[in-house]
PDB file of C-alpha atoms in Angstrom:
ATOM      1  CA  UNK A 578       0.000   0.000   0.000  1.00 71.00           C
ATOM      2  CA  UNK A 579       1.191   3.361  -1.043  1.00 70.00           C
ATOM      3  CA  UNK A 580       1.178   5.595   2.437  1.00 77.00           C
ATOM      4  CA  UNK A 581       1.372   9.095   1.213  1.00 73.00           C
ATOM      5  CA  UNK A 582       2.666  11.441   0.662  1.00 80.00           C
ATOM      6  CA  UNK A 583       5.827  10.229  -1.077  1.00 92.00           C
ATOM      7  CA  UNK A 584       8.140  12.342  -2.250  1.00 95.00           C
ATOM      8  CA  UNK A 585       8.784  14.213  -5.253  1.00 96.00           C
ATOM      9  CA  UNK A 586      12.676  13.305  -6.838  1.00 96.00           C
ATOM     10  CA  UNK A 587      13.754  16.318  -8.821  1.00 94.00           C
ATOM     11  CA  UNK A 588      15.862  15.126 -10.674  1.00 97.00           C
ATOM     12  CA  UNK A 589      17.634  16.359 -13.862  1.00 98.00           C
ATOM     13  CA  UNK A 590      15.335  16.349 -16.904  1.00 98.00           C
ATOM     14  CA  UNK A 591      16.453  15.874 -20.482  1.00 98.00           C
ATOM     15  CA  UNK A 592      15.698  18.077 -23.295  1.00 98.00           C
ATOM     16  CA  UNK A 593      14.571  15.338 -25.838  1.00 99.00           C
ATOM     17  CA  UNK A 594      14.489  11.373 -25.995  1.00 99.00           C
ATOM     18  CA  UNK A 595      17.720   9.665 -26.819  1.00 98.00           C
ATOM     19  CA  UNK A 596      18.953   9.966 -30.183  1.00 97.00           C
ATOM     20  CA  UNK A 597      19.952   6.271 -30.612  1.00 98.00           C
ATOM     21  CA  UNK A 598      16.127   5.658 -29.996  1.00 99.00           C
ATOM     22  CA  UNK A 599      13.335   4.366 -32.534  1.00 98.00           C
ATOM     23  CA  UNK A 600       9.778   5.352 -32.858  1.00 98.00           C
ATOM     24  CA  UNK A 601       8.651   6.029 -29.303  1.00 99.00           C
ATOM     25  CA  UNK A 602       4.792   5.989 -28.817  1.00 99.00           C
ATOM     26  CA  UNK A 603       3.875   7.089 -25.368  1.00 99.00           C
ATOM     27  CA  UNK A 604       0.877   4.758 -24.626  1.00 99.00           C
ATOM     28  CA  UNK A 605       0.253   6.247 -21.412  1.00 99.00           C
ATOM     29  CA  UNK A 606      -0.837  10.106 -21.144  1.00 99.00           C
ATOM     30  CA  UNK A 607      -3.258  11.612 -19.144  1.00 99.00           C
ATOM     31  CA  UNK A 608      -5.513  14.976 -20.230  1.00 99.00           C
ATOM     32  CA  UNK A 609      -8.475  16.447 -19.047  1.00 99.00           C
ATOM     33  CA  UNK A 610     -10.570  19.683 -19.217  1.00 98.00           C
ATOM     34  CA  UNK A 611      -8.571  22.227 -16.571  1.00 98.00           C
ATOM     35  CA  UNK A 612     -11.144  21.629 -14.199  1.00 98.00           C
ATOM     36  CA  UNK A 613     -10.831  17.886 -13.367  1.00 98.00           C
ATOM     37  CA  UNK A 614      -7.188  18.307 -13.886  1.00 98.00           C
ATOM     38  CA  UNK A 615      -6.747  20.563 -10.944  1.00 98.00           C
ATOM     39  CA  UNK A 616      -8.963  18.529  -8.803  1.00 98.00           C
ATOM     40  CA  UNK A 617      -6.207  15.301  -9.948  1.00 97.00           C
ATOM     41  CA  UNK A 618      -3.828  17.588  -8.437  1.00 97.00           C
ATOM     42  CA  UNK A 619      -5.396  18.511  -5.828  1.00 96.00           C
ATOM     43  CA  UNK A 620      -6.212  14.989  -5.296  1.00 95.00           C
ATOM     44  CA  UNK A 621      -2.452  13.586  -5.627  1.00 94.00           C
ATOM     45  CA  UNK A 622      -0.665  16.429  -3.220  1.00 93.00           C
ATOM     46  CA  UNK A 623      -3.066  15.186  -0.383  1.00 93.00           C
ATOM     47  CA  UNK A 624      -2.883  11.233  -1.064  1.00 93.00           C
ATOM     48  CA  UNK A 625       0.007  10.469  -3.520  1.00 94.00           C
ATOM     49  CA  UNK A 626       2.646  12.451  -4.284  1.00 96.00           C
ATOM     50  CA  UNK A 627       3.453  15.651  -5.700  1.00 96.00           C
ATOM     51  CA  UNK A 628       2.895  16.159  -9.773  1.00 97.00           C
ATOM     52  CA  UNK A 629       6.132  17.813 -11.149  1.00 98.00           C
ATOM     53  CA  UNK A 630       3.874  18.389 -14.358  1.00 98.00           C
ATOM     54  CA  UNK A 631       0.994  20.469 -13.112  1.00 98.00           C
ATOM     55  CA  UNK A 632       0.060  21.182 -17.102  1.00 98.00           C
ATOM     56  CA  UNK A 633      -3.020  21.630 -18.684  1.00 97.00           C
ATOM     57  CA  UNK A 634      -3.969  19.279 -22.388  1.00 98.00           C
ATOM     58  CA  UNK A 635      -2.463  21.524 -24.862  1.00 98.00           C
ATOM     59  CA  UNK A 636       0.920  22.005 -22.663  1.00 99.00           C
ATOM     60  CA  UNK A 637       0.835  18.424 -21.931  1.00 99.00           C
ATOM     61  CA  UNK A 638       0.888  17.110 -26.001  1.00 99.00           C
ATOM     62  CA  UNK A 639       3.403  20.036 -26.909  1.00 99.00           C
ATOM     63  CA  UNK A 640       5.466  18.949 -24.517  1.00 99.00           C
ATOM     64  CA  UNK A 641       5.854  15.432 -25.356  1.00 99.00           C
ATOM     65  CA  UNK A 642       6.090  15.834 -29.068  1.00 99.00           C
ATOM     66  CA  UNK A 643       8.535  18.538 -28.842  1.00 99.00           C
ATOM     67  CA  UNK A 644      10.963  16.549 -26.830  1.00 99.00           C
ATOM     68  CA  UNK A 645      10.590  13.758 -29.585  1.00 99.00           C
ATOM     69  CA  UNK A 646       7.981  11.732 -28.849  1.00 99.00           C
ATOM     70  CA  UNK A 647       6.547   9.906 -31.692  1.00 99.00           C
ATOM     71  CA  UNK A 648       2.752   9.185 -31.282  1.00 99.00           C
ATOM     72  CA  UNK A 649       0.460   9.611 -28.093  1.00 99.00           C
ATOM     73  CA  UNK A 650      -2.276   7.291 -26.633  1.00 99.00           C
ATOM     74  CA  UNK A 651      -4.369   9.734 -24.685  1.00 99.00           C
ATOM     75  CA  UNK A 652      -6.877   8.667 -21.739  1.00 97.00           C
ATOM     76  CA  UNK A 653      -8.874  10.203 -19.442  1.00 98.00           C
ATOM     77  CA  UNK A 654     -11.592   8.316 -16.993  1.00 97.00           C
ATOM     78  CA  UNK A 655     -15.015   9.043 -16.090  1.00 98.00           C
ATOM     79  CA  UNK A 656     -14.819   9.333 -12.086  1.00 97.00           C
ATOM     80  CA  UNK A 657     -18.703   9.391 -11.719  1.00 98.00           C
ATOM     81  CA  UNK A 658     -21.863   8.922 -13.647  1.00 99.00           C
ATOM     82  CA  UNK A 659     -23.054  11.323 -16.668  1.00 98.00           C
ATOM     83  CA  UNK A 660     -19.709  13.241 -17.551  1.00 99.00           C
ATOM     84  CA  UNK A 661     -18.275  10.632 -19.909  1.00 99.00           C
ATOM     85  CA  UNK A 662     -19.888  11.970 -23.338  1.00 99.00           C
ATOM     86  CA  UNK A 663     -18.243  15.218 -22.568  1.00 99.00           C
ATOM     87  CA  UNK A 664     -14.720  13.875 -21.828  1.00 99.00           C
ATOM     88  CA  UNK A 665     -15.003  11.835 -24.819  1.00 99.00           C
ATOM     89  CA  UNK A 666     -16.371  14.935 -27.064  1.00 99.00           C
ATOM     90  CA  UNK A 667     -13.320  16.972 -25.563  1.00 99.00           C
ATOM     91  CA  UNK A 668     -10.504  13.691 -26.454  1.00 99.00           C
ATOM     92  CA  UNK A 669     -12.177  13.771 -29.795  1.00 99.00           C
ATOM     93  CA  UNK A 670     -11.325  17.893 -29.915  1.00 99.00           C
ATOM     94  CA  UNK A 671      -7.827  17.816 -28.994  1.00 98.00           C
ATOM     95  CA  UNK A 672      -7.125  14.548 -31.376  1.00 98.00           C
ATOM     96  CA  UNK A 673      -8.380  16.881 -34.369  1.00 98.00           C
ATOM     97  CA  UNK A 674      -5.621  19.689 -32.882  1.00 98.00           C
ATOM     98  CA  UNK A 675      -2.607  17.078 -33.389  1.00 98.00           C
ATOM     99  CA  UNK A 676      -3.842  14.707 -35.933  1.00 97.00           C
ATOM    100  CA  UNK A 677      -1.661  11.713 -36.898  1.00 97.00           C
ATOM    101  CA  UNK A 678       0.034  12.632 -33.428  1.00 98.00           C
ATOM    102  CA  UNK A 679      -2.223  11.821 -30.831  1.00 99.00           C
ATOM    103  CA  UNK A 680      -5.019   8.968 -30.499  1.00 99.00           C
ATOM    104  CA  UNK A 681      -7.460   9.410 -27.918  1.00 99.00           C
ATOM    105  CA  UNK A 682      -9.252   7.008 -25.800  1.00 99.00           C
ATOM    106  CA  UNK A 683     -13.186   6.977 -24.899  1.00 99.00           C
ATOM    107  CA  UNK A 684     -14.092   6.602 -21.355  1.00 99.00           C
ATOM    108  CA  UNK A 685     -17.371   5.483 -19.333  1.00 99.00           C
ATOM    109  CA  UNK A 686     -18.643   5.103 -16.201  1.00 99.00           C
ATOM    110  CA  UNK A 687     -19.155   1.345 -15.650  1.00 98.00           C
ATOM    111  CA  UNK A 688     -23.288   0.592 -15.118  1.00 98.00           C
ATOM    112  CA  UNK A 689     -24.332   4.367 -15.906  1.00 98.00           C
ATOM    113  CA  UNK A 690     -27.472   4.616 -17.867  1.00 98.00           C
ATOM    114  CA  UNK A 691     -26.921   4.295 -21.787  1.00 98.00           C
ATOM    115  CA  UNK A 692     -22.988   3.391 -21.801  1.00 98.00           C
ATOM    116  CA  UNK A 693     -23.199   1.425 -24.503  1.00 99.00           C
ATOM    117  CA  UNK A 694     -24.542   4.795 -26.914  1.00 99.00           C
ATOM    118  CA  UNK A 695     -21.494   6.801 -24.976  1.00 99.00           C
ATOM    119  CA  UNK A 696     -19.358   4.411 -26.491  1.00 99.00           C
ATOM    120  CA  UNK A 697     -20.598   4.006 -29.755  1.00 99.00           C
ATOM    121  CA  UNK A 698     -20.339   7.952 -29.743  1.00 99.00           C
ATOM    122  CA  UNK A 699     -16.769   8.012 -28.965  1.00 99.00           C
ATOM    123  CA  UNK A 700     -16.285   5.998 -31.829  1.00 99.00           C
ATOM    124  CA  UNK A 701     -17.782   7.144 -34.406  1.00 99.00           C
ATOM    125  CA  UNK A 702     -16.154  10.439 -33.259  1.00 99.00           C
ATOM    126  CA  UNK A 703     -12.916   8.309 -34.010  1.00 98.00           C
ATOM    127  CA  UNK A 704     -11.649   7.407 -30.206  1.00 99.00           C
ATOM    128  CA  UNK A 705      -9.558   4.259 -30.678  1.00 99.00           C
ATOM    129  CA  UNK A 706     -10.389   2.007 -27.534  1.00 99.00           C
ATOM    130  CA  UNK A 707     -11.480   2.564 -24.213  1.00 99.00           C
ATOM    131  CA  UNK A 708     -10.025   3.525 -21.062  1.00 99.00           C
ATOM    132  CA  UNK A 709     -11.084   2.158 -17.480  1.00 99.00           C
ATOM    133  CA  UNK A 710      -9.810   2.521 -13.567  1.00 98.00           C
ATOM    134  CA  UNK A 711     -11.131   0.018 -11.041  1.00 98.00           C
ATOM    135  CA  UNK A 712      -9.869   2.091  -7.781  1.00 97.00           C
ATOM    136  CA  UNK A 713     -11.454   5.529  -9.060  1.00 97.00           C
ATOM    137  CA  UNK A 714     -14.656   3.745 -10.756  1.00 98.00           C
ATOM    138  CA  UNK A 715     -14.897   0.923  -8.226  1.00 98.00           C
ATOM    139  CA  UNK A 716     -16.406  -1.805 -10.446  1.00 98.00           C
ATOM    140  CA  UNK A 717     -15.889  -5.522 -10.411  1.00 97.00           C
ATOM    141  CA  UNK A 718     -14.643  -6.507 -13.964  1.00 98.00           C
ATOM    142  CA  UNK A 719     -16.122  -9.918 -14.035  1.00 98.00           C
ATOM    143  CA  UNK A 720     -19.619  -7.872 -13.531  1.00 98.00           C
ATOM    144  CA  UNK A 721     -23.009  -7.769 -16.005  1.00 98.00           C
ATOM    145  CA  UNK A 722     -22.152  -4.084 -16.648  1.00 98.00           C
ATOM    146  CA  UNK A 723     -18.664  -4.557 -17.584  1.00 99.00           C
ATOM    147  CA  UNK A 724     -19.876  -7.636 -19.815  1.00 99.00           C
ATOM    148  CA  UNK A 725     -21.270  -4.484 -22.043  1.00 98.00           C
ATOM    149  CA  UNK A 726     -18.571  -2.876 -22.461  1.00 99.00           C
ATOM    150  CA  UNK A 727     -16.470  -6.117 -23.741  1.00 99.00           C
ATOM    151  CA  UNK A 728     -19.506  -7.508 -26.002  1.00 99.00           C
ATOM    152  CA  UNK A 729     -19.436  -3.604 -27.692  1.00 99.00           C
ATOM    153  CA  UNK A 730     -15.353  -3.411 -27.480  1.00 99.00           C
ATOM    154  CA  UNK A 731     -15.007  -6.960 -29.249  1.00 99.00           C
ATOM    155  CA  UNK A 732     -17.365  -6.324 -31.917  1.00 98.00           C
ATOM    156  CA  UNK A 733     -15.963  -3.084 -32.407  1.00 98.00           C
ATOM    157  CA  UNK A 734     -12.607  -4.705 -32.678  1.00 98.00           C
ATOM    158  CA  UNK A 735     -11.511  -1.737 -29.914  1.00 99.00           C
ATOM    159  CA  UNK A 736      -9.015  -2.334 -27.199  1.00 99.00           C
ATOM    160  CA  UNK A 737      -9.935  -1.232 -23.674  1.00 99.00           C
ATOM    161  CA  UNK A 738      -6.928  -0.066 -21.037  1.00 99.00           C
ATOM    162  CA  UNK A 739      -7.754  -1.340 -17.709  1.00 99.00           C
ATOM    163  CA  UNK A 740      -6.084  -0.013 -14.593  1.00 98.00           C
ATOM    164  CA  UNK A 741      -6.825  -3.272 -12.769  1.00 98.00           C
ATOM    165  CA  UNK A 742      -3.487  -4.279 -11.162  1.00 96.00           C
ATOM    166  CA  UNK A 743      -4.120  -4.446  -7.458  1.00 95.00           C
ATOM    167  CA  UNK A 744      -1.690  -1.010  -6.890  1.00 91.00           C
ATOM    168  CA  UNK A 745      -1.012   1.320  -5.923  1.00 91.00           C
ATOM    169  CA  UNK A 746      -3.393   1.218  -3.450  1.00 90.00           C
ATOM    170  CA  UNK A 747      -4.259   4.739  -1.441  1.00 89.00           C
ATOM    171  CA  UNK A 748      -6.490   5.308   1.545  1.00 86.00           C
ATOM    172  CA  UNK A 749      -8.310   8.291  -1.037  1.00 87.00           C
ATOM    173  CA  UNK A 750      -9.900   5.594  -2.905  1.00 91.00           C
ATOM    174  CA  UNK A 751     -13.408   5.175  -1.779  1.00 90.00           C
ATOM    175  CA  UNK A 752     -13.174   1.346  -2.583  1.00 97.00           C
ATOM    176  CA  UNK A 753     -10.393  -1.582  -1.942  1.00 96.00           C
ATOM    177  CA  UNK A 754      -8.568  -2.146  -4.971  1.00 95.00           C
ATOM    178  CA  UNK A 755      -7.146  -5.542  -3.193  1.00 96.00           C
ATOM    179  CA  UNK A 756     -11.030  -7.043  -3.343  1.00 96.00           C
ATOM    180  CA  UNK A 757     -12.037  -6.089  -6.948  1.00 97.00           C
ATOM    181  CA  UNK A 758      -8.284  -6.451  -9.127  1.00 97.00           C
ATOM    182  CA  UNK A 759      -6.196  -9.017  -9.369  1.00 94.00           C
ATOM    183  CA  UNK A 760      -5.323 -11.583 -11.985  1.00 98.00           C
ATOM    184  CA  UNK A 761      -7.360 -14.474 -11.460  1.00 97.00           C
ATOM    185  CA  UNK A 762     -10.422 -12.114 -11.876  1.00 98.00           C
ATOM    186  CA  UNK A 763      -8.776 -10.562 -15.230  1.00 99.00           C
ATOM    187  CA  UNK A 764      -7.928 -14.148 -15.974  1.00 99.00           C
ATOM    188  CA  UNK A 765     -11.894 -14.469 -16.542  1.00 99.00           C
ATOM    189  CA  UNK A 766     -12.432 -11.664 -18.890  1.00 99.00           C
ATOM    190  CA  UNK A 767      -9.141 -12.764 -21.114  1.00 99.00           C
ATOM    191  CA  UNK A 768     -10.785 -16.405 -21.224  1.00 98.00           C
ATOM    192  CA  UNK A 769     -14.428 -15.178 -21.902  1.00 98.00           C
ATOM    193  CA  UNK A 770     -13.108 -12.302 -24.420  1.00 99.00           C
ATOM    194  CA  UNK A 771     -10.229 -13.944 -26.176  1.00 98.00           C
ATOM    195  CA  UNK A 772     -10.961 -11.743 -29.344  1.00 98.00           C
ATOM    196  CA  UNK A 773     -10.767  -8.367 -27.250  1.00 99.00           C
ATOM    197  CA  UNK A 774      -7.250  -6.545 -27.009  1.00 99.00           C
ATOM    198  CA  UNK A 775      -6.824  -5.720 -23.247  1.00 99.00           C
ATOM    199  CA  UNK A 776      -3.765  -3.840 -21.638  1.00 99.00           C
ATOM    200  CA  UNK A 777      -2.942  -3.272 -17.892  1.00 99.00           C
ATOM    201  CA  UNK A 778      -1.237  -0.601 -17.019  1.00 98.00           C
ATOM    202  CA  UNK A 779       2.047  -0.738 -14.499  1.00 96.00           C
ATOM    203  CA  UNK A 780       2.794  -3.858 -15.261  1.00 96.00           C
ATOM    204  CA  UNK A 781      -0.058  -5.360 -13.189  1.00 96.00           C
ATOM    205  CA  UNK A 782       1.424  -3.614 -10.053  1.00 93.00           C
ATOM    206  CA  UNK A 783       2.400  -5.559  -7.945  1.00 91.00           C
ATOM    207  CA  UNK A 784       1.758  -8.868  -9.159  1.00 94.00           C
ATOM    208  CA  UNK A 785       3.991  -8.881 -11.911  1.00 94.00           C
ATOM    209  CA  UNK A 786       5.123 -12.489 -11.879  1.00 94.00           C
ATOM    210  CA  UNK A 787       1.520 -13.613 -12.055  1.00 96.00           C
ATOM    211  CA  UNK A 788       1.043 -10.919 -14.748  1.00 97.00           C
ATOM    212  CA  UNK A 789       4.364 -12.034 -16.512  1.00 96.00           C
ATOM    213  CA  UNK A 790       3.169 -15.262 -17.159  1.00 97.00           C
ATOM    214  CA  UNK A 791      -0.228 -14.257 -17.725  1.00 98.00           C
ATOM    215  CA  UNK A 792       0.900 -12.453 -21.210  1.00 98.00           C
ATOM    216  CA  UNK A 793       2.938 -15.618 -21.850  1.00 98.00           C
ATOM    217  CA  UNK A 794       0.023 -17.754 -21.720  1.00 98.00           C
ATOM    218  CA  UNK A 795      -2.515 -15.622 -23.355  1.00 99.00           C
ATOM    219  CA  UNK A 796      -2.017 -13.816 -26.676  1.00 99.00           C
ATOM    220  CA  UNK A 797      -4.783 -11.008 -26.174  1.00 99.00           C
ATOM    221  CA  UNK A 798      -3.212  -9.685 -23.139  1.00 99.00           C
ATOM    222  CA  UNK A 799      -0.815  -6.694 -23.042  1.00 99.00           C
ATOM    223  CA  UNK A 800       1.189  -4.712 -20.069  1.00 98.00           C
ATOM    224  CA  UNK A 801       2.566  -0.658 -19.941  1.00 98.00           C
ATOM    225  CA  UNK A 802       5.580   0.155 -18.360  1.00 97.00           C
ATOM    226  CA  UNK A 803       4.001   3.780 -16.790  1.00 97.00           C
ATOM    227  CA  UNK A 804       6.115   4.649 -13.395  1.00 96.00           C
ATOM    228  CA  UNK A 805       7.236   0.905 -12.576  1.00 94.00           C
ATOM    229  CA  UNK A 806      10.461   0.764 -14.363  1.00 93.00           C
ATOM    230  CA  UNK A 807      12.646   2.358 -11.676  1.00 87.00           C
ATOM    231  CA  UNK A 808      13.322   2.083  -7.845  1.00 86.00           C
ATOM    232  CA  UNK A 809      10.366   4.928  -7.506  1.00 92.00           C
ATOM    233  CA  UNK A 810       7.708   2.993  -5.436  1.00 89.00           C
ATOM    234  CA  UNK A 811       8.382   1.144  -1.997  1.00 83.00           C
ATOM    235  CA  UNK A 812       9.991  -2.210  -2.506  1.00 76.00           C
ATOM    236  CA  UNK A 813      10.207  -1.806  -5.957  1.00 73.00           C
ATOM    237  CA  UNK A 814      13.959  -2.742  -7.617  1.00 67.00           C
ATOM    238  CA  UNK A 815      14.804  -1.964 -10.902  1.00 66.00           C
ATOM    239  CA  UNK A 816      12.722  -3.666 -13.531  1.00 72.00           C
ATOM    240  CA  UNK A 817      13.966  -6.962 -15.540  1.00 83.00           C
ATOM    241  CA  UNK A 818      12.170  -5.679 -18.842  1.00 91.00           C
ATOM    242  CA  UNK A 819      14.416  -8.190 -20.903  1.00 90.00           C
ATOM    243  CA  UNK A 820      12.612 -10.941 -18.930  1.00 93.00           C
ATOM    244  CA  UNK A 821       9.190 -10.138 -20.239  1.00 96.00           C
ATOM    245  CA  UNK A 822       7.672 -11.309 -23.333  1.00 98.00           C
ATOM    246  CA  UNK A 823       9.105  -8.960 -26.588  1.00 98.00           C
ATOM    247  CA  UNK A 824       5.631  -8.625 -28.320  1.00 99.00           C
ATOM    248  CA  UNK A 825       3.416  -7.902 -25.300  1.00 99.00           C
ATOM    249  CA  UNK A 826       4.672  -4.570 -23.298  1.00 99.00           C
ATOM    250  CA  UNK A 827       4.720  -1.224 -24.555  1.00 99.00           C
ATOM    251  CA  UNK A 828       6.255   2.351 -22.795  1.00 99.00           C
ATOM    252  CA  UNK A 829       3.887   4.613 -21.113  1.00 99.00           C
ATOM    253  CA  UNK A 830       5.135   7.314 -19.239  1.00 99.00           C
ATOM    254  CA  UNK A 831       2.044   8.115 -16.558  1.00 98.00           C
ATOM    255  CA  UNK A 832       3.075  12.077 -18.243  1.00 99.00           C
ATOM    256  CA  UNK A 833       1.790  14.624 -16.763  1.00 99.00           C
ATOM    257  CA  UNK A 834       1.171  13.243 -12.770  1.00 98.00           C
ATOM    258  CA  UNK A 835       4.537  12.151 -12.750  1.00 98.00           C
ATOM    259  CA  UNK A 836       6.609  12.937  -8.772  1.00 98.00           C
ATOM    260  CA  UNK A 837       9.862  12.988 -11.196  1.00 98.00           C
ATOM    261  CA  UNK A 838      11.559  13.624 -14.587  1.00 99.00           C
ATOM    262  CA  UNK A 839       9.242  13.745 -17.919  1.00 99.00           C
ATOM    263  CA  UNK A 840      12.226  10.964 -18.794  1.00 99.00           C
ATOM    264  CA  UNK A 841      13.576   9.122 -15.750  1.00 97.00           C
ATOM    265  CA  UNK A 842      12.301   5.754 -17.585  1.00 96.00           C
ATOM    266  CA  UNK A 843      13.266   6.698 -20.624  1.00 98.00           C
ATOM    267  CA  UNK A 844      16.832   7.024 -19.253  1.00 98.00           C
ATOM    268  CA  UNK A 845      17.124   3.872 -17.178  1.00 95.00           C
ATOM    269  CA  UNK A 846      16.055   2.532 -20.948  1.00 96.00           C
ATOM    270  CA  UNK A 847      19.031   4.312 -22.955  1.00 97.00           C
ATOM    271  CA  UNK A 848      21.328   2.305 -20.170  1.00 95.00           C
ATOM    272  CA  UNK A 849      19.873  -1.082 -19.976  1.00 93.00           C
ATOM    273  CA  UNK A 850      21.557  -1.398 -23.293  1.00 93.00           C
ATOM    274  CA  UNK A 851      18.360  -3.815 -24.534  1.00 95.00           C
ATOM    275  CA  UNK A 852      18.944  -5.363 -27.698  1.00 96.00           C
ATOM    276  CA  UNK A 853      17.470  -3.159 -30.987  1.00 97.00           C
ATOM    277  CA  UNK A 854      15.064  -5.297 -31.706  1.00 98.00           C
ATOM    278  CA  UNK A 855      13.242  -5.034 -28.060  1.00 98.00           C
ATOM    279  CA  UNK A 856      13.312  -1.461 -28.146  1.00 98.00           C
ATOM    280  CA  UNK A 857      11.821  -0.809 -31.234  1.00 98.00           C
ATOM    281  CA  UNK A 858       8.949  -3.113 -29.971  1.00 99.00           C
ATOM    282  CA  UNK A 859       8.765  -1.542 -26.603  1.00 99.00           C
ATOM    283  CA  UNK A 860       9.135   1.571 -27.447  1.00 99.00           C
ATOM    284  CA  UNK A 861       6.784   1.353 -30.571  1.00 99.00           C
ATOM    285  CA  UNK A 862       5.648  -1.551 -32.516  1.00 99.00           C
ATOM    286  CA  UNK A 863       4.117  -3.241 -29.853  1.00 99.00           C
ATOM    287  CA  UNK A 864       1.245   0.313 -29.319  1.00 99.00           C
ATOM    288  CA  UNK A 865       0.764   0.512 -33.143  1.00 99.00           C
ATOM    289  CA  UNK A 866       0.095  -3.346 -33.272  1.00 99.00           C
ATOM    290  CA  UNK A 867      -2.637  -3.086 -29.852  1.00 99.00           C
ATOM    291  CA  UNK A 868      -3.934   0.261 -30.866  1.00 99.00           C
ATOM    292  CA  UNK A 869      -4.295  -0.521 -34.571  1.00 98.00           C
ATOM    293  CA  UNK A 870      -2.175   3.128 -35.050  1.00 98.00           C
ATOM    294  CA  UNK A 871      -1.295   4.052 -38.739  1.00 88.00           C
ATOM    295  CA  UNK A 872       2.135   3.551 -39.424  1.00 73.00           C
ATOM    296  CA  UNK A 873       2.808   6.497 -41.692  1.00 55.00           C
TER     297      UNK A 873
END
């Protein structure tokens, strides 16, 4: 359990990605209309830890392109009932402001009234998947209401991002992420949904040997790298990326509610010295392939 507030690192930040790098796609970006983003700050200083990056959308996508980013998967998440259709309208807006740069995500509030018409919205406004987060939206993924959201995903052929690892876990939740996550409950959606793309963020924090072998086993399962790579949590070493499997993790940087450097994974990265190959599917291949991005 994460017992805040932890602390922020400043360290150094670089001006741009390594040179020696491929295509990077950040897979992992947060934005939201000003409002909800300064209640996520807010939110964070009192229960998490301090966001280095206290930027609103526009700032947020500059920022990350200009410093060499490739491609950005965008989410945001509907923390209650009847404000999804706007979030999605306003992803939708700021994809149109950076086209072939940015692909946003929909979002809905598990078991709120007409979620499958939000989604089909989102869509056909050209959102490429879904985003979800158990501890803020509190629902059980092996649930009726999330069943609608995989029957529309799969025929869709859209992938959904799930924030369903069991941390980190934070007294401001209003539910117990350690009774509704986990991966024998995700286990059940993979086997039930084996034509729908799913991705867990942070590496399925912190079960990542069940999680490693999970994306061994299972072909429609993916994992993102956001804020797990480094020593930044409580009893959590350095990573053993080379250990996981090539075509089934991608980079997401958790940009902009980050405690530390836009690049501090990034860096830890550029010295692993990982074999070409892995990067340019870490780093790249691997979020075109799950996100079905265009390649031009």
């Amino acid at each position: 359990m994460v017992k805040p507030p932890l602390p922020a690192l400043n360290d150094i930040e670089g001006s741009k990605v390594p040179d020696s790098f491929p295509l990077i796609v950040d897979a992992h970006v947060h934005v939201f209309p000003e409002p909800i983003f300064k209640s996520i700050w807010k939110w964070f200083d009192k229960y998490g830890w301090p966001i280095r990056y206290k930027f609103h959308t526009a700032t947020v996508l500059d920022f990350l392109l200009s410093r060499g980013v490739g491609h950005i998967v965008a989410f945001a998440y509907a923390h209650k009932p009847g404000i999804a259709s706007e979030l999605n309208r306003y992803m939708a807006n700021k994809c149109e402001q950076f086209p072939q740069k940015v692909t946003g995500l929909a979002t809905v509030f598990p078991g709120e009234e007409k979620s499958e018409q939000i989604l089909r919205a989102a869509f056909d406004a050209g959102l490429g998947g879904v985003k979800l987060h158990a501890h803020v939206q509190c629902f059980d993924m092996n649930s009726e209401e999330m069943d609608i959201i995989y029957d529309l995903c799969s025929s869709q052929q859209k992938p959904i991002v799930m924030h369903v690892g069991r941390e980190p876990k934070i007294d401001g939740y209003s539910c117990d992420p350690y009774l509704i996550c986990g991966v024998k409950k995700l286990e059940t959606v993979i086997k039930n949904y084996p034509g729908l793309k799913i991705c867990v963020p942070h590496f399925g924090m912190n079960e990542y040997l069940s999680y490693k072998r999970l994306i061994e086993k299972y072909d429609n399962l993916w994992l993102d790298s956001a804020m797990v790579l480094t020593d930044y949590f409580p009893n959590n070493g350095s990573f053993p990326l080379n250990e996981m499997r090539i075509d089934r993790i991608m980079y997401g940087s958790d940009f902009p509610n980050l405690p530390f450097a836009w690049d501090r994974e990034l860096k830890w990265i550029h010295k692993t010295r990982l074999p070409d190959k892995f990067l340019e599917c870490f780093l790249g291949k691997n979020a075109i392939d799950f996100f079905s991005l265009s390649k031009s």
